[in-house]
Amino acid sequence: MKILVLNAGSSSQKSCLYDLSPESLPSAVPEPLWEAFIDWTVEAGHGILTVEAKGQKRRFDLDSGDRIGGVARMLNTLVEGDSAVLGALKEITAVGHRVVHGGAEYTQSVWITPEVKATIARLIPLAPNHNPAHLEGMDAIEQALGAVPQFAVFDTAFHQTIPPAAAYYPLPWALTEKGVRRYGFHGTSHRYCAQQAARILGQPLENLKLVTCHIGNGASLAAVADGQCLDTTMGFTPLEGLMMGARSGSIDPAILIYLMREEGYSADQLNDLLNKQSGLLGVSGLSADLRTVLEAEAAGDPRATLAVNMYVHRFRSFLGQMIATLGGLDTLVFTAGVGENSALIRERVCQNFAFLGLTLDEEKNRRSPRNQLISAPESSVKVLIIHTEEDWAIATEGWELLQSQPGRES
Ligand code: ADP
């Protein structure tokens, strides 16, 4: 069965097509049959579409800034030209959308209905850059594929088991009632990594206390016990928590009041400052890319050194917080760009948890092996690198929805 996945960002549209069969589930992760990416950032009113299929990459110019038209053009490459992998678009059984914000409403994936779309639209103020793009993607699919079943997989869903003590902010209750609370993000990745960790360790997920560390440009930790998320570092928005590439993570909220009063900052300027000019970029003055900052640190640059030290300090602090919530730790998982590739960050973060009996196998850690243990045999905590497969996780959610409601397939 062919499942198409759409992963819309504020200025990009990723998509891939998987062929799922009972044999491909649940463990093996197949390569997608077709992958496409639209980058809308190159020039205003212009997009670049890159399509990878049959072992070849092709590039197309999209001359209009029309997002829905862009998706239609992208879908055309599934059935036309050298990249065609389908005879007709109607071979697609279902289409899954990664949706950044599902509020507290959705604890799992759902079929998209007019009500679901209305809820995603109502949540636009909480995800102004993403939820509109998701709705555009859904409309584009409707236009191109008619009544194909579409489903939404929410980044927030996995975190809706977080108990009130961790989910709510110590603010006047009326604000909590209005939805000012922790939602958490990267949920599809955290859930996938927790499940993969249990599979690799050959243990039921319900028996494990895990912290999953999704560390890319955006970064968050999740504390998972009995297969349920008990806390996460991102909050009302993906700004809270760890220091990130260009995002500050948690800071004293009174800094914002100070900047507004004394420096005349507007809401938009604060948003830009905290989301785009802070983090590794803001401190080092060099880059949001950790690789560049690590190179500068190695060359003796003092601000780069400080940026990396702050990054590691904050990572350790939040990891400690997650472990305290769990009251112990069996398994630590590293995933995403930094988590999967930076042996140095993993080593420095883990150093301070040696008191728990956590020891890395130095050689394995240095090699950054995918989907393997990197802890020493005697370590009290199993440490794993897991390659996150969000798109595949979305496709399998669709498969599960179809199994539970086979009527949707027709
Ligand atoms: P996103 O959050 O945008 O999906 P990724 O998960 O792809 O990002 O992570 C991107 C980040 O991963 C880059 O900013 C880069 O700093 C970091 N990264 C990738 N490879 C390495 C590496 N070998 N060493 C350190 N950092 C790396």
Short mmCIF file of C-alpha atoms and ligand atoms in Angstrom, two decimals:
data_model
loop_
_atom_site.label_atom_id
_atom_site.label_comp_id
_atom_site.label_asym_id
_atom_site.label_seq_id
_atom_site.Cartn_x
_atom_site.Cartn_y
_atom_site.Cartn_z
CA MET A 1 0.00 0.00 0.00
CA LYS A 2 1.33 3.43 -0.95
CA ILE A 3 1.26 6.14 1.70
CA LEU A 4 2.30 9.70 0.89
CA VAL A 5 3.71 11.84 3.70
CA LEU A 6 3.69 15.65 3.67
CA ASN A 7 5.88 17.55 6.07
CA ALA A 8 5.31 21.28 5.60
CA GLY A 9 7.56 23.88 7.18
CA SER A 10 7.13 27.63 7.22
CA SER A 11 9.18 27.98 4.05
CA SER A 12 9.52 24.45 2.75
CA GLN A 13 7.50 21.39 1.83
CA LYS A 14 8.98 17.94 2.24
CA SER A 15 7.20 14.89 0.94
CA CYS A 16 7.88 11.21 0.45
CA LEU A 17 6.10 8.10 -0.74
CA TYR A 18 6.41 4.77 1.07
CA ASP A 19 5.30 1.35 -0.01
CA LEU A 20 4.10 -0.44 3.13
CA SER A 21 3.38 -4.11 3.45
CA PRO A 22 2.91 -6.34 6.51
CA GLU A 23 6.51 -7.53 5.95
CA SER A 24 7.90 -3.99 6.15
CA LEU A 25 6.35 -3.57 9.58
CA PRO A 26 7.15 -3.07 12.32
CA SER A 27 10.94 -3.13 12.40
CA ALA A 28 12.57 -2.49 9.03
CA VAL A 29 12.63 1.06 7.73
CA PRO A 30 12.54 0.98 3.93
CA GLU A 31 13.83 3.73 1.68
CA PRO A 32 11.01 5.89 0.30
CA LEU A 33 10.10 5.23 -3.35
CA TRP A 34 10.15 8.95 -4.06
CA GLU A 35 11.19 12.05 -2.10
CA ALA A 36 10.54 15.70 -2.89
CA PHE A 37 11.49 19.00 -1.34
CA ILE A 38 10.29 22.50 -2.18
CA ASP A 39 12.40 25.36 -0.91
CA TRP A 40 10.52 28.67 -0.94
CA THR A 41 13.35 30.71 0.59
CA VAL A 42 15.52 31.18 -2.50
CA GLU A 43 13.70 34.20 -3.90
CA ALA A 44 10.31 35.81 -3.26
CA GLY A 45 7.59 34.37 -5.51
CA HIS A 46 9.85 31.53 -6.61
CA GLY A 47 10.49 28.00 -5.40
CA ILE A 48 12.94 25.22 -6.14
CA LEU A 49 11.57 21.70 -6.32
CA THR A 50 14.02 18.83 -5.89
CA VAL A 51 12.82 15.29 -6.55
CA GLU A 52 14.72 12.11 -5.77
CA ALA A 53 13.46 8.85 -7.25
CA LYS A 54 14.95 5.78 -8.92
CA GLY A 55 18.40 6.74 -7.66
CA GLN A 56 18.39 10.11 -9.40
CA LYS A 57 17.95 13.71 -8.25
CA ARG A 58 16.14 16.24 -10.42
CA ARG A 59 15.59 19.97 -9.96
CA PHE A 60 12.69 22.07 -11.16
CA ASP A 61 12.03 25.81 -10.94
CA LEU A 62 8.63 26.87 -9.67
CA ASP A 63 7.98 30.24 -11.21
CA SER A 64 5.09 31.27 -9.04
CA GLY A 65 4.99 31.61 -5.27
CA ASP A 66 1.65 29.76 -5.27
CA ARG A 67 2.11 27.10 -2.55
CA ILE A 68 -0.88 24.99 -3.54
CA GLY A 69 0.22 25.04 -7.19
CA GLY A 70 3.71 24.07 -6.04
CA VAL A 71 2.40 20.98 -4.26
CA ALA A 72 0.38 20.04 -7.37
CA ARG A 73 3.55 20.34 -9.48
CA MET A 74 5.41 18.21 -6.94
CA LEU A 75 2.70 15.50 -7.06
CA ASN A 76 2.89 15.50 -10.87
CA THR A 77 6.45 14.17 -10.67
CA LEU A 78 5.02 11.01 -9.07
CA VAL A 79 3.28 10.10 -12.33
CA GLU A 80 5.07 12.04 -15.09
CA GLY A 81 8.57 12.22 -16.47
CA ASP A 82 11.73 10.37 -15.40
CA SER A 83 10.84 10.45 -11.71
CA ALA A 84 7.46 8.69 -12.15
CA VAL A 85 7.02 5.85 -9.67
CA LEU A 86 3.22 5.47 -9.98
CA GLY A 87 0.92 4.77 -12.93
CA ALA A 88 -1.73 7.08 -11.47
CA LEU A 89 -2.14 9.21 -8.34
CA LYS A 90 -5.12 7.07 -7.35
CA GLU A 91 -2.66 4.31 -6.38
CA ILE A 92 -2.02 6.36 -3.22
CA THR A 93 -4.04 4.79 -0.39
CA ALA A 94 -3.71 7.59 2.15
CA VAL A 95 -1.87 10.85 2.75
CA GLY A 96 -0.34 11.71 6.13
CA HIS A 97 0.47 15.23 7.27
CA ARG A 98 2.89 16.13 9.99
CA VAL A 99 1.06 18.83 11.95
CA VAL A 100 3.16 20.88 14.35
CA HIS A 101 0.38 21.97 16.69
CA GLY A 102 -2.61 19.87 17.71
CA GLY A 103 -3.08 21.66 21.03
CA ALA A 104 -4.34 19.58 23.94
CA GLU A 105 -7.13 18.24 21.70
CA TYR A 106 -5.26 15.44 19.99
CA THR A 107 -3.51 12.67 21.86
CA GLN A 108 -3.11 10.56 18.73
CA SER A 109 -3.23 10.66 14.97
CA VAL A 110 -6.64 11.26 13.39
CA TRP A 111 -8.31 11.19 10.00
CA ILE A 112 -8.67 14.69 8.63
CA THR A 113 -12.27 15.92 8.61
CA PRO A 114 -13.68 19.45 8.30
CA GLU A 115 -13.74 19.57 12.14
CA VAL A 116 -10.07 18.57 12.40
CA LYS A 117 -9.15 21.24 9.84
CA ALA A 118 -11.15 23.80 11.81
CA THR A 119 -9.23 22.87 14.98
CA ILE A 120 -5.87 23.15 13.17
CA ALA A 121 -6.99 26.58 11.90
CA ARG A 122 -8.09 27.63 15.40
CA LEU A 123 -4.60 26.74 16.66
CA ILE A 124 -2.85 29.00 14.11
CA PRO A 125 -2.04 31.63 16.77
CA LEU A 126 0.01 28.95 18.57
CA ALA A 127 1.89 27.89 15.41
CA PRO A 128 1.61 30.85 13.03
CA ASN A 129 4.38 29.65 10.71
CA HIS A 130 3.36 26.03 10.45
CA ASN A 131 -0.37 25.33 10.84
CA PRO A 132 -1.35 27.48 7.81
CA ALA A 133 1.17 25.55 5.68
CA HIS A 134 -0.34 22.24 6.85
CA LEU A 135 -3.84 23.41 5.85
CA GLU A 136 -2.51 24.48 2.44
CA GLY A 137 -1.00 21.02 2.00
CA MET A 138 -4.35 19.38 2.85
CA ASP A 139 -6.18 21.60 0.33
CA ALA A 140 -3.58 20.89 -2.34
CA ILE A 141 -4.02 17.14 -1.82
CA GLU A 142 -7.81 17.49 -1.96
CA GLN A 143 -7.50 19.35 -5.25
CA ALA A 144 -5.06 16.88 -6.77
CA LEU A 145 -6.29 13.58 -5.33
CA GLY A 146 -9.96 14.19 -4.57
CA ALA A 147 -11.35 12.11 -1.75
CA VAL A 148 -8.18 10.22 -0.78
CA PRO A 149 -8.17 9.63 3.02
CA GLN A 150 -5.88 12.12 4.73
CA PHE A 151 -4.62 11.86 8.29
CA ALA A 152 -2.80 14.19 10.66
CA VAL A 153 0.09 13.20 12.94
CA PHE A 154 0.63 15.84 15.58
CA ASP A 155 4.03 16.85 16.99
CA THR A 156 2.25 17.62 20.23
CA ALA A 157 0.26 14.35 20.59
CA PHE A 158 2.87 12.24 22.37
CA HIS A 159 3.23 14.85 25.11
CA GLN A 160 -0.44 15.01 26.08
CA THR A 161 0.14 12.38 28.78
CA ILE A 162 2.32 14.86 30.71
CA PRO A 163 0.62 15.29 34.10
CA PRO A 164 -0.65 18.73 35.13
CA ALA A 165 2.21 19.38 37.57
CA ALA A 166 4.64 19.36 34.65
CA ALA A 167 2.26 20.58 31.93
CA TYR A 168 1.00 23.76 33.58
CA TYR A 169 2.81 27.03 34.24
CA PRO A 170 2.58 28.73 37.62
CA LEU A 171 0.43 31.53 36.16
CA PRO A 172 -3.06 32.75 37.08
CA TRP A 173 -5.45 29.87 36.51
CA ALA A 174 -7.52 31.78 33.93
CA LEU A 175 -4.52 31.70 31.56
CA THR A 176 -4.10 27.96 31.99
CA GLU A 177 -7.79 27.58 31.19
CA LYS A 178 -7.21 29.60 28.02
CA GLY A 179 -4.60 27.06 26.92
CA VAL A 180 -1.38 28.74 28.10
CA ARG A 181 0.35 25.48 29.03
CA ARG A 182 3.12 23.12 27.95
CA TYR A 183 2.33 21.28 24.70
CA GLY A 184 5.75 19.92 23.78
CA PHE A 185 7.06 19.27 20.25
CA HIS A 186 9.11 16.73 18.26
CA GLY A 187 6.61 14.18 19.63
CA THR A 188 6.69 11.91 16.58
CA SER A 189 10.46 11.63 16.89
CA HIS A 190 10.44 11.11 20.67
CA ARG A 191 7.80 8.37 20.39
CA TYR A 192 9.57 6.68 17.48
CA CYS A 193 12.92 6.74 19.29
CA ALA A 194 11.44 5.36 22.52
CA GLN A 195 9.81 2.50 20.58
CA GLN A 196 12.99 1.80 18.61
CA ALA A 197 15.06 1.79 21.81
CA ALA A 198 12.79 -0.86 23.34
CA ARG A 199 13.00 -2.90 20.14
CA ILE A 200 16.81 -2.70 19.98
CA LEU A 201 17.11 -3.61 23.67
CA GLY A 202 14.58 -6.42 23.28
CA GLN A 203 12.52 -5.15 26.21
CA PRO A 204 8.92 -3.99 26.48
CA LEU A 205 8.78 -0.19 26.34
CA GLU A 206 6.54 -0.32 29.43
CA ASN A 207 9.50 -1.61 31.50
CA LEU A 208 11.84 1.26 30.64
CA LYS A 209 12.61 4.68 32.05
CA LEU A 210 14.03 6.62 29.12
CA VAL A 211 15.13 10.10 28.22
CA THR A 212 15.03 10.74 24.47
CA CYS A 213 17.22 13.64 23.32
CA HIS A 214 16.18 15.08 19.95
CA ILE A 215 19.04 17.48 19.28
CA GLY A 216 19.04 19.18 15.88
CA ASN A 217 18.70 22.87 15.05
CA GLY A 218 15.67 22.68 17.30
CA ALA A 219 16.24 20.54 20.38
CA SER A 220 14.15 18.94 23.09
CA LEU A 221 14.27 16.16 25.67
CA ALA A 222 11.42 13.88 26.72
CA ALA A 223 11.12 11.80 29.88
CA VAL A 224 9.30 8.55 29.11
CA ALA A 225 8.15 5.88 31.58
CA ASP A 226 5.68 3.01 31.02
CA GLY A 227 5.70 4.12 27.36
CA GLN A 228 4.17 7.47 28.32
CA CYS A 229 5.69 10.92 28.17
CA LEU A 230 5.94 12.46 31.64
CA ASP A 231 7.77 15.69 30.81
CA THR A 232 9.49 17.49 27.98
CA THR A 233 11.65 20.57 27.70
CA MET A 234 9.76 22.45 24.98
CA GLY A 235 6.64 24.17 26.22
CA PHE A 236 3.88 26.45 24.98
CA THR A 237 6.09 26.97 21.93
CA PRO A 238 9.24 25.27 20.59
CA LEU A 239 11.31 28.04 22.18
CA GLU A 240 11.45 26.75 25.75
CA GLY A 241 14.12 24.49 27.18
CA LEU A 242 17.53 23.72 25.75
CA MET A 243 19.86 26.23 24.11
CA MET A 244 19.54 25.61 20.36
CA GLY A 245 21.14 26.67 17.07
CA ALA A 246 19.55 30.11 16.88
CA ARG A 247 16.93 29.86 19.67
CA SER A 248 17.70 30.96 23.20
CA GLY A 249 15.76 28.22 24.99
CA SER A 250 14.67 29.09 28.54
CA ILE A 251 15.69 32.50 29.87
CA ASP A 252 14.41 34.67 32.70
CA PRO A 253 11.09 35.99 31.33
CA ALA A 254 11.77 39.34 33.01
CA ILE A 255 14.50 39.91 30.40
CA LEU A 256 11.65 40.46 27.92
CA ILE A 257 9.98 43.01 30.19
CA TYR A 258 13.31 44.78 30.57
CA LEU A 259 13.91 44.84 26.80
CA MET A 260 10.41 46.20 26.17
CA ARG A 261 10.67 48.92 28.80
CA GLU A 262 14.28 49.98 28.47
CA GLU A 263 15.11 49.19 24.85
CA GLY A 264 11.68 49.63 23.23
CA TYR A 265 11.49 46.14 21.73
CA SER A 266 8.26 45.21 19.95
CA ALA A 267 6.71 41.73 20.04
CA ASP A 268 8.04 40.99 16.54
CA GLN A 269 11.55 42.13 17.46
CA LEU A 270 11.53 39.95 20.59
CA ASN A 271 10.32 37.02 18.53
CA ASP A 272 13.16 37.52 16.08
CA LEU A 273 15.73 37.99 18.84
CA LEU A 274 14.79 34.83 20.72
CA ASN A 275 14.06 32.52 17.76
CA LYS A 276 16.57 33.66 15.16
CA GLN A 277 19.44 35.59 16.73
CA SER A 278 20.16 33.70 19.95
CA GLY A 279 21.47 30.26 20.91
CA LEU A 280 24.80 29.13 19.45
CA LEU A 281 24.57 31.87 16.82
CA GLY A 282 23.92 34.66 19.32
CA VAL A 283 26.66 33.69 21.76
CA SER A 284 29.37 32.71 19.27
CA GLY A 285 28.53 35.46 16.79
CA LEU A 286 29.49 32.90 14.14
CA SER A 287 26.82 30.38 13.21
CA ALA A 288 23.80 28.39 14.33
CA ASP A 289 25.51 25.30 12.94
CA LEU A 290 27.22 23.42 15.76
CA ARG A 291 29.89 22.10 13.41
CA THR A 292 31.12 25.63 12.64
CA VAL A 293 31.08 26.58 16.32
CA LEU A 294 32.97 23.41 17.31
CA GLU A 295 35.62 24.13 14.67
CA ALA A 296 36.04 27.65 16.00
CA GLU A 297 36.28 26.28 19.54
CA ALA A 298 39.01 23.87 18.43
CA ALA A 299 40.84 26.85 16.89
CA GLY A 300 40.72 28.64 20.26
CA ASP A 301 37.91 31.17 19.63
CA PRO A 302 36.79 32.25 23.14
CA ARG A 303 33.15 33.08 22.26
CA ALA A 304 32.75 29.78 20.42
CA THR A 305 34.19 28.01 23.47
CA LEU A 306 31.73 29.80 25.73
CA ALA A 307 28.82 28.98 23.40
CA VAL A 308 29.65 25.26 23.44
CA ASN A 309 30.15 25.28 27.23
CA MET A 310 26.75 26.94 27.68
CA TYR A 311 25.13 24.49 25.26
CA VAL A 312 26.52 21.53 27.21
CA HIS A 313 25.75 23.07 30.62
CA ARG A 314 22.12 23.63 29.70
CA PHE A 315 21.83 20.18 28.12
CA ARG A 316 23.12 18.57 31.34
CA SER A 317 20.80 20.67 33.52
CA PHE A 318 17.68 19.71 31.58
CA LEU A 319 18.76 16.09 31.40
CA GLY A 320 19.07 16.14 35.19
CA GLN A 321 15.56 17.56 35.36
CA MET A 322 14.16 14.76 33.18
CA ILE A 323 15.95 12.09 35.24
CA ALA A 324 14.55 13.59 38.45
CA THR A 325 11.04 13.38 36.99
CA LEU A 326 11.56 9.72 36.12
CA GLY A 327 13.19 8.95 39.48
CA GLY A 328 15.84 6.92 37.67
CA LEU A 329 17.15 6.17 34.20
CA ASP A 330 17.50 2.91 32.25
CA THR A 331 18.08 4.25 28.76
CA LEU A 332 19.35 7.44 27.19
CA VAL A 333 18.71 8.00 23.49
CA PHE A 334 20.44 10.52 21.24
CA THR A 335 18.84 11.46 17.93
CA ALA A 336 18.68 14.14 15.15
CA GLY A 337 21.58 16.08 13.56
CA VAL A 338 23.63 16.82 16.67
CA GLY A 339 22.45 13.84 18.73
CA GLU A 340 23.33 11.35 15.99
CA ASN A 341 26.56 12.92 14.79
CA SER A 342 28.38 14.81 17.53
CA ALA A 343 30.45 12.40 19.62
CA LEU A 344 31.90 15.38 21.46
CA ILE A 345 28.57 16.74 22.69
CA ARG A 346 27.40 13.25 23.73
CA GLU A 347 30.66 12.68 25.59
CA ARG A 348 30.61 16.03 27.40
CA VAL A 349 26.96 15.70 28.38
CA CYS A 350 27.38 12.14 29.63
CA GLN A 351 30.55 12.92 31.64
CA ASN A 352 28.55 14.54 34.43
CA PHE A 353 26.27 11.51 34.82
CA ALA A 354 29.15 9.14 35.62
CA PHE A 355 27.96 9.32 39.26
CA LEU A 356 24.90 7.31 38.13
CA GLY A 357 27.19 4.62 36.74
CA LEU A 358 26.64 5.87 33.17
CA THR A 359 29.73 5.11 31.07
CA LEU A 360 30.16 5.47 27.33
CA ASP A 361 32.20 3.08 25.22
CA GLU A 362 34.59 5.76 23.94
CA GLU A 363 35.43 4.03 20.70
CA LYS A 364 31.80 3.30 19.82
CA ASN A 365 30.76 6.82 20.71
CA ARG A 366 33.44 8.21 18.43
CA ARG A 367 32.13 6.16 15.50
CA SER A 368 28.51 7.44 15.94
CA PRO A 369 26.93 4.10 14.91
CA ARG A 370 23.26 4.34 13.93
CA ASN A 371 20.71 2.35 15.90
CA GLN A 372 23.28 0.85 18.25
CA LEU A 373 24.39 0.95 21.86
CA ILE A 374 27.28 3.29 22.62
CA SER A 375 27.41 2.66 26.38
CA ALA A 376 30.10 0.48 27.95
CA PRO A 377 29.00 -3.08 28.88
CA GLU A 378 29.20 -2.24 32.61
CA SER A 379 27.23 1.02 32.28
CA SER A 380 24.16 1.21 34.54
CA VAL A 381 22.39 3.20 31.83
CA LYS A 382 22.09 1.95 28.26
CA VAL A 383 22.98 4.74 25.83
CA LEU A 384 21.78 4.49 22.24
CA ILE A 385 22.04 6.49 19.04
CA ILE A 386 18.83 6.17 17.07
CA HIS A 387 18.39 7.56 13.60
CA THR A 388 15.07 9.35 13.73
CA GLU A 389 12.66 8.51 10.93
CA GLU A 390 9.80 10.94 11.39
CA ASP A 391 8.36 10.49 7.90
CA TRP A 392 8.40 6.72 8.22
CA ALA A 393 6.79 7.02 11.66
CA ILE A 394 4.03 9.14 10.08
CA ALA A 395 3.50 6.56 7.32
CA THR A 396 3.19 3.75 9.89
CA GLU A 397 0.65 5.79 11.86
CA GLY A 398 -1.45 5.83 8.67
CA TRP A 399 -1.04 2.11 8.32
CA GLU A 400 -2.27 1.63 11.89
CA LEU A 401 -5.23 3.95 11.34
CA LEU A 402 -6.17 1.96 8.25
CA GLN A 403 -5.92 -1.31 10.19
CA SER A 404 -8.22 -0.01 12.90
CA GLN A 405 -10.68 1.48 10.38
CA PRO A 406 -10.31 -0.60 7.23
CA GLY A 407 -13.42 1.05 5.75
CA ARG A 408 -11.36 4.19 5.12
CA GLU A 409 -9.23 2.35 2.60
CA SER A 410 -11.96 2.01 -0.01
P1 ADP B 1 16.59 20.27 12.07
O1 ADP B 1 16.27 20.52 13.49
O2 ADP B 1 16.64 21.51 11.23
O3 ADP B 1 15.83 19.12 11.44
P2 ADP B 1 18.89 18.46 12.05
O4 ADP B 1 18.30 17.43 12.95
O5 ADP B 1 19.18 18.09 10.65
O6 ADP B 1 18.11 19.82 12.09
O7 ADP B 1 20.26 18.95 12.73
C1 ADP B 1 21.02 19.94 12.13
C2 ADP B 1 22.18 20.29 13.00
O8 ADP B 1 22.96 19.10 13.23
C3 ADP B 1 23.12 21.25 12.30
O9 ADP B 1 22.89 22.56 12.73
C4 ADP B 1 24.47 20.81 12.73
O10 ADP B 1 24.95 21.74 13.68
C5 ADP B 1 24.28 19.51 13.46
N1 ADP B 1 25.24 18.49 13.01
C6 ADP B 1 25.13 17.69 11.94
N2 ADP B 1 26.24 16.90 11.85
C7 ADP B 1 27.04 17.22 12.87
C8 ADP B 1 28.32 16.79 13.34
N3 ADP B 1 29.01 15.84 12.71
N4 ADP B 1 28.84 17.38 14.44
C9 ADP B 1 28.16 18.35 15.08
N5 ADP B 1 26.97 18.79 14.70
C10 ADP B 1 26.40 18.26 13.62
#
